[in-house]
Amino acid sequence: MTRSLYWLLAAALVLALWLRDPLIGLLALLLALLAGVTALWERFALAGVTYERRLGGRQLFAGDDTELVVEITNAKPLSLPWLRAEDEFPIEMELARGRLYASHRTNRRLLTNLLALRFYERVRKQYHLRAVKRGVLAFGPVRLRAGDLFGLRQQDRWLHHIDEVVVYPRVI
């Protein structure tokens, strides 16, 4: 996608010089500015972005509820027009409100947050979870994806922080 932008920029510049047309020159200048802005976002989109997951309890019984707090921080002077965070969840945990999406891995689902972050902004989301089955349940990893306003370039990063919850059988 970006190579076509560079070719279009070069063609507009050559055409502007050949025809000596200031409007085509202005178009070439705007395309150069667009290329520079998208390159800036591609390079620094996920720099200074943190994702933190805090679970209310590490030991539960089947059928118990717990709280999950997700905190996403953009600690840089560049805003993010869009950020997608996909956190892998065990299939044995249910979300009280909201939706968990299908994952490419078996017995896993994705908690997806799609949001825009201003510079130096922190977003905190709170979820209520219910343990359905017993076992040692692992949360994570998290895939962060961000890009420019125009959708021309994007950057991916995996955070391999794993949190575990032990779910005991229900006492009868």
Coordinates of N, CA and C in Angstrom, one line a residue:
M1 N 0.8 -1.2 0.0 CA 0.0 0.0 0.0 C 0.9 1.3 0.0
T2 N 1.9 1.2 0.8 CA 2.8 2.5 0.8 C 3.6 2.6 -0.4
R3 N 4.0 1.5 -1.1 CA 4.8 1.7 -2.3 C 4.0 2.4 -3.4
S4 N 2.7 2.1 -3.4 CA 1.8 2.8 -4.4 C 1.7 4.3 -4.0
L5 N 1.8 4.7 -2.7 CA 1.8 6.1 -2.3 C 3.1 6.8 -2.8
Y6 N 4.2 6.1 -2.7 CA 5.5 6.6 -3.1 C 5.5 6.8 -4.6
W7 N 4.9 5.9 -5.4 CA 4.9 6.0 -6.8 C 4.0 7.1 -7.2
L8 N 2.9 7.3 -6.5 CA 1.9 8.4 -6.8 C 2.6 9.7 -6.5
L9 N 3.4 9.8 -5.4 CA 4.1 11.0 -5.1 C 5.1 11.3 -6.1
A10 N 5.9 10.3 -6.6 CA 6.9 10.6 -7.6 C 6.2 11.0 -8.9
A11 N 5.1 10.4 -9.3 CA 4.4 10.7 -10.5 C 3.9 12.2 -10.5
A12 N 3.3 12.5 -9.3 CA 2.8 13.9 -9.2 C 3.9 14.9 -9.2
L13 N 5.0 14.6 -8.6 CA 6.1 15.5 -8.6 C 6.7 15.7 -10.0
V14 N 6.9 14.6 -10.8 CA 7.3 14.7 -12.2 C 6.3 15.5 -13.0
L15 N 5.1 15.2 -12.8 CA 4.0 15.9 -13.6 C 4.0 17.4 -13.3
A16 N 4.1 17.7 -12.0 CA 4.1 19.1 -11.6 C 5.3 19.9 -12.2
L17 N 6.5 19.3 -12.2 CA 7.6 19.9 -12.8 C 7.5 20.0 -14.3
W18 N 7.0 19.0 -15.0 CA 6.9 19.0 -16.4 C 5.8 20.0 -16.9
L19 N 4.7 20.0 -16.2 CA 3.6 21.0 -16.7 C 3.7 22.3 -16.0
R20 N 4.6 22.4 -15.0 CA 4.8 23.7 -14.3 C 3.4 24.2 -13.7
D21 N 2.7 23.2 -13.1 CA 1.4 23.4 -12.5 C 1.5 23.5 -11.0
P22 N 1.2 24.6 -10.4 CA 1.3 24.7 -8.9 C 0.3 23.8 -8.2
L23 N -0.9 23.6 -8.7 CA -1.9 22.7 -8.1 C -1.4 21.3 -8.0
I24 N -0.7 20.8 -9.0 CA -0.2 19.4 -9.0 C 1.0 19.4 -8.0
G25 N 1.8 20.5 -8.0 CA 2.9 20.6 -7.0 C 2.3 20.6 -5.6
L26 N 1.2 21.2 -5.3 CA 0.6 21.2 -4.0 C 0.1 19.8 -3.7
L27 N -0.4 19.1 -4.7 CA -0.8 17.7 -4.5 C 0.4 16.8 -4.1
A28 N 1.5 17.0 -4.8 CA 2.7 16.3 -4.5 C 3.2 16.6 -3.1
L29 N 3.1 17.8 -2.7 CA 3.5 18.2 -1.3 C 2.6 17.6 -0.3
L30 N 1.3 17.5 -0.5 CA 0.3 16.9 0.4 C 0.6 15.4 0.5
L31 N 0.9 14.7 -0.6 CA 1.2 13.3 -0.6 C 2.5 13.0 0.1
A32 N 3.5 13.9 0.0 CA 4.7 13.8 0.8 C 4.5 13.9 2.3
L33 N 3.6 14.9 2.6 CA 3.2 15.0 4.0 C 2.5 13.8 4.6
L34 N 1.6 13.2 3.8 CA 0.9 12.0 4.2 C 1.8 10.9 4.4
A35 N 2.8 10.7 3.5 CA 3.8 9.7 3.6 C 4.6 9.8 4.8
G36 N 5.0 11.1 5.2 CA 5.8 11.3 6.4 C 5.0 11.0 7.6
V37 N 3.7 11.4 7.7 CA 2.9 11.2 8.9 C 2.7 9.7 9.1
T38 N 2.4 9.0 8.0 CA 2.2 7.5 8.2 C 3.4 6.8 8.6
A39 N 4.6 7.2 8.1 CA 5.9 6.6 8.5 C 6.1 6.9 10.0
L40 N 5.8 8.1 10.5 CA 5.9 8.4 11.9 C 5.1 7.5 12.7
W41 N 3.8 7.3 12.3 CA 2.9 6.5 13.1 C 3.4 5.0 13.1
E42 N 3.9 4.6 11.9 CA 4.3 3.2 11.9 C 5.5 2.9 12.8
R43 N 6.4 3.9 12.9 CA 7.6 3.7 13.7 C 7.3 3.8 15.2
F44 N 6.4 4.8 15.6 CA 6.2 5.0 17.0 C 4.9 4.7 17.6
A45 N 4.0 4.0 16.8 CA 2.7 3.7 17.2 C 2.6 3.0 18.6
L46 N 3.4 2.0 18.8 CA 3.3 1.2 20.0 C 4.4 1.5 21.0
A47 N 5.2 2.5 20.7 CA 6.2 2.9 21.7 C 5.5 3.6 22.9
G48 N 5.8 3.2 24.1 CA 5.2 3.8 25.3 C 3.8 3.3 25.5
V49 N 3.3 2.3 24.8 CA 2.0 1.7 25.1 C 2.1 0.5 26.0
T50 N 1.4 0.5 27.1 CA 1.4 -0.6 28.0 C 0.0 -1.2 28.2
Y51 N 0.0 -2.5 28.5 CA -1.3 -3.2 28.7 C -1.1 -3.9 30.0
E52 N -2.0 -3.7 31.0 CA -1.9 -4.3 32.3 C -3.2 -5.0 32.6
R53 N -3.1 -6.2 33.1 CA -4.3 -7.0 33.4 C -4.2 -7.4 34.9
R54 N -5.3 -7.0 35.7 CA -5.3 -7.3 37.1 C -6.5 -8.1 37.4
L55 N -6.3 -9.3 38.0 CA -7.4 -10.2 38.4 C -7.7 -10.0 39.9
G56 N -9.0 -10.1 40.2 CA -9.4 -9.9 41.6 C -9.0 -11.0 42.5
G57 N -9.0 -12.2 42.0 CA -8.7 -13.4 42.8 C -7.9 -14.4 42.0
R58 N -6.9 -15.0 42.6 CA -6.1 -16.0 41.9 C -6.5 -17.4 42.2
Q59 N -7.4 -17.6 43.2 CA -7.9 -18.9 43.6 C -9.4 -18.8 43.7
L60 N -10.1 -19.6 43.0 CA -11.6 -19.5 43.0 C -12.2 -20.9 43.0
F61 N -13.4 -21.0 43.3 CA -14.2 -22.2 43.2 C -15.0 -22.1 42.0
A62 N -15.4 -23.3 41.4 CA -16.2 -23.3 40.2 C -17.5 -22.6 40.5
G63 N -18.0 -21.7 39.7 CA -19.2 -20.9 39.9 C -18.9 -19.6 40.6
D64 N -17.7 -19.3 41.1 CA -17.4 -18.0 41.7 C -17.2 -17.0 40.7
D65 N -17.4 -15.7 41.1 CA -17.2 -14.6 40.3 C -15.9 -13.9 40.8
T66 N -15.3 -13.2 39.8 CA -14.1 -12.4 40.2 C -14.1 -11.1 39.2
E67 N -13.3 -10.2 39.6 CA -13.2 -9.0 38.8 C -11.9 -8.9 38.0
L68 N -12.0 -8.4 36.8 CA -10.8 -8.2 36.0 C -10.7 -6.7 35.6
V69 N -9.6 -6.1 35.8 CA -9.4 -4.7 35.4 C -8.3 -4.7 34.3
V70 N -8.6 -4.1 33.2 CA -7.6 -4.0 32.1 C -7.3 -2.5 32.0
E71 N -6.0 -2.2 32.0 CA -5.5 -0.8 31.9 C -4.6 -0.6 30.8
I72 N -5.0 0.2 29.8 CA -4.1 0.5 28.6 C -3.7 1.9 28.7
T73 N -2.4 2.1 28.6 CA -1.8 3.5 28.7 C -1.0 3.8 27.5
N74 N -1.1 5.1 27.0 CA -0.3 5.6 26.0 C 0.5 6.7 26.6
A75 N 1.8 6.4 26.8 CA 2.7 7.3 27.6 C 3.7 8.0 26.6
K76 N 3.1 8.6 25.6 CA 4.0 9.4 24.6 C 3.2 10.5 24.1
P77 N 3.9 11.5 23.4 CA 3.2 12.7 22.9 C 2.5 12.4 21.5
L78 N 2.4 11.2 21.1 CA 1.8 10.9 19.8 C 0.5 10.2 20.1
S79 N -0.6 10.7 19.6 CA -1.9 10.0 19.9 C -2.1 8.8 18.9
L80 N -3.0 8.0 19.3 CA -3.3 6.8 18.5 C -4.7 6.8 18.0
P81 N -4.9 7.0 16.7 CA -6.3 7.0 16.2 C -7.0 5.7 16.4
W82 N -6.3 4.6 16.5 CA -6.9 3.3 16.8 C -5.9 2.4 17.4
L83 N -6.4 1.6 18.4 CA -5.5 0.6 19.0 C -6.4 -0.6 19.2
R84 N -6.0 -1.8 18.8 CA -6.8 -3.0 19.1 C -5.9 -3.9 19.9
A85 N -6.5 -4.3 21.1 CA -5.9 -5.2 22.0 C -6.7 -6.4 22.1
E86 N -6.0 -7.6 21.8 CA -6.7 -8.9 21.8 C -6.0 -9.7 22.9
D87 N -6.8 -9.9 24.0 CA -6.3 -10.7 25.1 C -6.8 -12.1 25.1
E88 N -6.0 -13.1 25.1 CA -6.5 -14.5 25.1 C -7.0 -14.9 26.4
F89 N -8.2 -15.5 26.4 CA -8.8 -16.0 27.6 C -9.1 -17.5 27.5
P90 N -9.1 -18.2 28.7 CA -9.5 -19.6 28.7 C -11.0 -19.7 28.4
I91 N -11.4 -20.8 27.8 CA -12.8 -21.0 27.5 C -13.6 -21.3 28.7
E92 N -12.9 -21.7 29.8 CA -13.6 -22.0 31.1 C -14.0 -20.8 31.9
M93 N -13.7 -19.6 31.4 CA -14.2 -18.4 32.1 C -15.2 -17.7 31.2
E94 N -16.3 -17.2 31.9 CA -17.3 -16.5 31.2 C -17.3 -15.0 31.5
L95 N -17.6 -14.2 30.6 CA -17.7 -12.8 30.8 C -19.2 -12.4 31.1
A96 N -19.4 -11.7 32.3 CA -20.8 -11.4 32.7 C -21.5 -10.5 31.7
R97 N -20.8 -9.4 31.3 CA -21.3 -8.5 30.2 C -20.3 -8.4 29.2
G98 N -20.7 -8.3 27.9 CA -19.8 -8.2 26.8 C -19.7 -9.5 26.1
R99 N -18.7 -9.5 25.2 CA -18.5 -10.7 24.4 C -17.1 -11.1 24.2
L100 N -16.9 -12.4 24.3 CA -15.5 -12.9 24.0 C -15.6 -13.5 22.6
Y101 N -14.6 -13.2 21.7 CA -14.6 -13.7 20.3 C -13.8 -15.0 20.2
A102 N -14.1 -15.7 19.1 CA -13.4 -16.9 18.8 C -11.9 -16.6 18.5
S103 N -11.1 -17.6 18.9 CA -9.6 -17.5 18.7 C -9.2 -18.5 17.7
H104 N -8.0 -18.3 17.2 CA -7.5 -19.3 16.3 C -6.9 -20.6 17.0
R105 N -6.7 -20.4 18.3 CA -6.3 -21.5 19.2 C -7.5 -22.2 19.8
T106 N -7.3 -23.5 20.0 CA -8.4 -24.3 20.6 C -8.5 -24.0 22.1
N107 N -9.7 -24.0 22.6 CA -10.0 -23.8 24.0 C -9.6 -22.4 24.4
R108 N -9.6 -21.4 23.5 CA -9.2 -20.1 23.8 C -10.2 -19.1 23.2
R109 N -10.5 -18.0 23.8 CA -11.3 -16.9 23.2 C -10.5 -15.6 23.4
L110 N -11.0 -14.6 22.7 CA -10.4 -13.3 22.8 C -11.2 -12.2 23.4
L111 N -10.7 -11.5 24.3 CA -11.3 -10.3 24.8 C -10.7 -9.1 24.0
T112 N -11.5 -8.5 23.1 CA -11.0 -7.5 22.2 C -11.5 -6.1 22.6
N113 N -10.5 -5.2 22.7 CA -10.7 -3.8 23.0 C -10.2 -3.0 21.8
L114 N -11.1 -2.2 21.2 CA -10.8 -1.3 20.1 C -11.1 0.1 20.6
L115 N -10.0 0.9 20.7 CA -10.2 2.3 21.2 C -9.2 3.2 20.6
A116 N -9.4 4.5 20.8 CA -8.5 5.6 20.4 C -7.9 6.2 21.6
L117 N -6.7 6.5 21.6 CA -6.0 7.0 22.8 C -5.3 8.3 22.4
R118 N -5.6 9.4 23.2 CA -4.9 10.6 23.1 C -3.5 10.5 23.7
F119 N -2.7 11.5 23.5 CA -1.4 11.5 24.1 C -1.5 11.5 25.6
Y120 N -0.7 10.7 26.3 CA -0.6 10.5 27.7 C -2.0 10.2 28.3
E121 N -2.7 9.3 27.7 CA -4.0 8.9 28.2 C -4.0 7.5 28.7
R122 N -4.8 7.3 29.7 CA -4.9 5.9 30.3 C -6.4 5.6 30.3
V123 N -6.7 4.4 29.8 CA -8.1 3.9 29.8 C -8.1 2.6 30.7
R124 N -9.1 2.6 31.6 CA -9.3 1.5 32.5 C -10.7 0.9 32.3
K125 N -10.7 -0.4 32.0 CA -11.9 -1.1 31.8 C -12.1 -2.2 32.8
Q126 N -13.3 -2.4 33.3 CA -13.6 -3.3 34.4 C -14.5 -4.4 33.8
Y127 N -14.2 -5.7 34.1 CA -15.1 -6.8 33.7 C -15.3 -7.7 34.9
H128 N -16.5 -8.4 34.8 CA -16.8 -9.4 35.8 C -16.8 -10.8 35.1
L129 N -16.0 -11.7 35.7 CA -15.8 -13.0 35.2 C -16.4 -14.0 36.1
R130 N -16.8 -15.2 35.5 CA -17.3 -16.3 36.3 C -16.5 -17.5 35.9
A131 N -16.0 -18.3 36.9 CA -15.3 -19.5 36.6 C -16.3 -20.6 36.4
V132 N -16.2 -21.3 35.3 CA -17.2 -22.3 34.9 C -16.7 -23.7 35.3
K133 N -15.5 -24.0 34.9 CA -14.9 -25.3 35.2 C -13.6 -25.2 36.0
R134 N -13.3 -26.3 36.6 CA -12.1 -26.3 37.5 C -10.8 -26.4 36.6
G135 N -9.7 -26.1 37.2 CA -8.4 -26.2 36.5 C -7.5 -25.0 36.7
V136 N -6.3 -25.1 36.1 CA -5.4 -23.9 36.1 C -5.7 -23.2 34.8
L137 N -6.2 -22.0 34.9 CA -6.6 -21.2 33.7 C -5.6 -20.1 33.5
A138 N -5.1 -20.0 32.2 CA -4.1 -19.1 31.9 C -4.7 -17.9 31.0
F139 N -4.4 -16.7 31.4 CA -4.8 -15.5 30.6 C -3.6 -15.0 29.9
G140 N -3.7 -14.7 28.6 CA -2.7 -14.1 27.9 C -2.2 -15.1 26.8
P141 N -1.4 -14.7 25.9 CA -0.7 -13.4 25.7 C -1.7 -12.4 25.1
V142 N -1.2 -11.2 25.0 CA -2.0 -10.0 24.4 C -1.3 -9.6 23.1
R143 N -2.1 -9.4 22.1 CA -1.7 -8.8 20.8 C -2.1 -7.4 20.7
L144 N -1.2 -6.5 20.6 CA -1.5 -5.0 20.4 C -1.3 -4.7 18.9
R145 N -2.2 -4.0 18.4 CA -2.1 -3.6 17.0 C -2.6 -2.1 16.9
A146 N -1.8 -1.3 16.3 CA -2.1 0.1 16.1 C -1.6 0.6 14.8
G147 N -2.2 1.7 14.3 CA -1.8 2.3 13.1 C -2.2 3.7 12.9
D148 N -2.0 4.2 11.7 CA -2.2 5.6 11.4 C -3.7 5.8 11.1
L149 N -4.1 7.0 11.0 CA -5.4 7.5 10.8 C -6.0 7.0 9.5
F150 N -5.2 6.8 8.5 CA -5.7 6.5 7.1 C -5.7 5.0 6.9
G151 N -5.2 4.2 7.8 CA -5.1 2.7 7.6 C -4.1 2.2 6.6
L152 N -3.1 3.1 6.3 CA -2.1 2.7 5.4 C -1.0 1.8 6.0
R153 N -0.6 2.1 7.3 CA 0.4 1.3 7.9 C -0.1 0.9 9.4
Q154 N 0.4 -0.2 9.8 CA 0.1 -0.6 11.2 C 1.3 -1.4 11.8
Q155 N 1.3 -1.5 13.1 CA 2.4 -2.1 13.8 C 1.7 -3.1 14.8
D156 N 2.3 -4.3 14.9 CA 1.9 -5.3 15.8 C 3.0 -5.6 16.9
R157 N 2.5 -5.9 18.1 CA 3.4 -6.3 19.2 C 2.7 -7.3 20.1
W158 N 3.4 -8.4 20.4 CA 2.8 -9.4 21.3 C 3.4 -9.2 22.7
L159 N 2.6 -9.2 23.7 CA 3.0 -9.1 25.1 C 2.8 -10.5 25.7
H160 N 3.8 -11.2 26.1 CA 3.7 -12.6 26.5 C 3.6 -12.7 28.0
H161 N 2.9 -11.8 28.7 CA 2.7 -11.8 30.1 C 1.5 -12.8 30.4
I162 N 1.7 -13.8 31.1 CA 0.6 -14.8 31.4 C 0.2 -14.7 32.9
D163 N -1.1 -14.6 33.1 CA -1.6 -14.7 34.5 C -2.4 -16.0 34.6
E164 N -2.2 -16.6 35.8 CA -2.9 -17.9 36.0 C -3.9 -17.7 37.2
V165 N -5.0 -18.5 37.1 CA -6.0 -18.6 38.1 C -6.3 -20.0 38.4
V166 N -6.3 -20.4 39.6 CA -6.6 -21.8 40.0 C -8.1 -21.9 40.4
V167 N -8.8 -22.7 39.7 CA -10.2 -22.9 39.9 C -10.4 -24.3 40.5
Y168 N -10.9 -24.3 41.8 CA -11.1 -25.6 42.5 C -12.5 -26.1 42.2
P169 N -12.7 -27.4 42.4 CA -14.1 -27.9 42.2 C -15.0 -27.4 43.2
R170 N -16.3 -27.3 42.8 CA -17.3 -26.7 43.8 C -17.5 -27.7 44.9
V171 N -17.5 -27.1 46.1 CA -17.7 -27.9 47.3 C -19.2 -28.2 47.5
I172 N -19.5 -29.5 47.6 CA -20.9 -29.9 47.8 C -21.2 -30.3 49.2

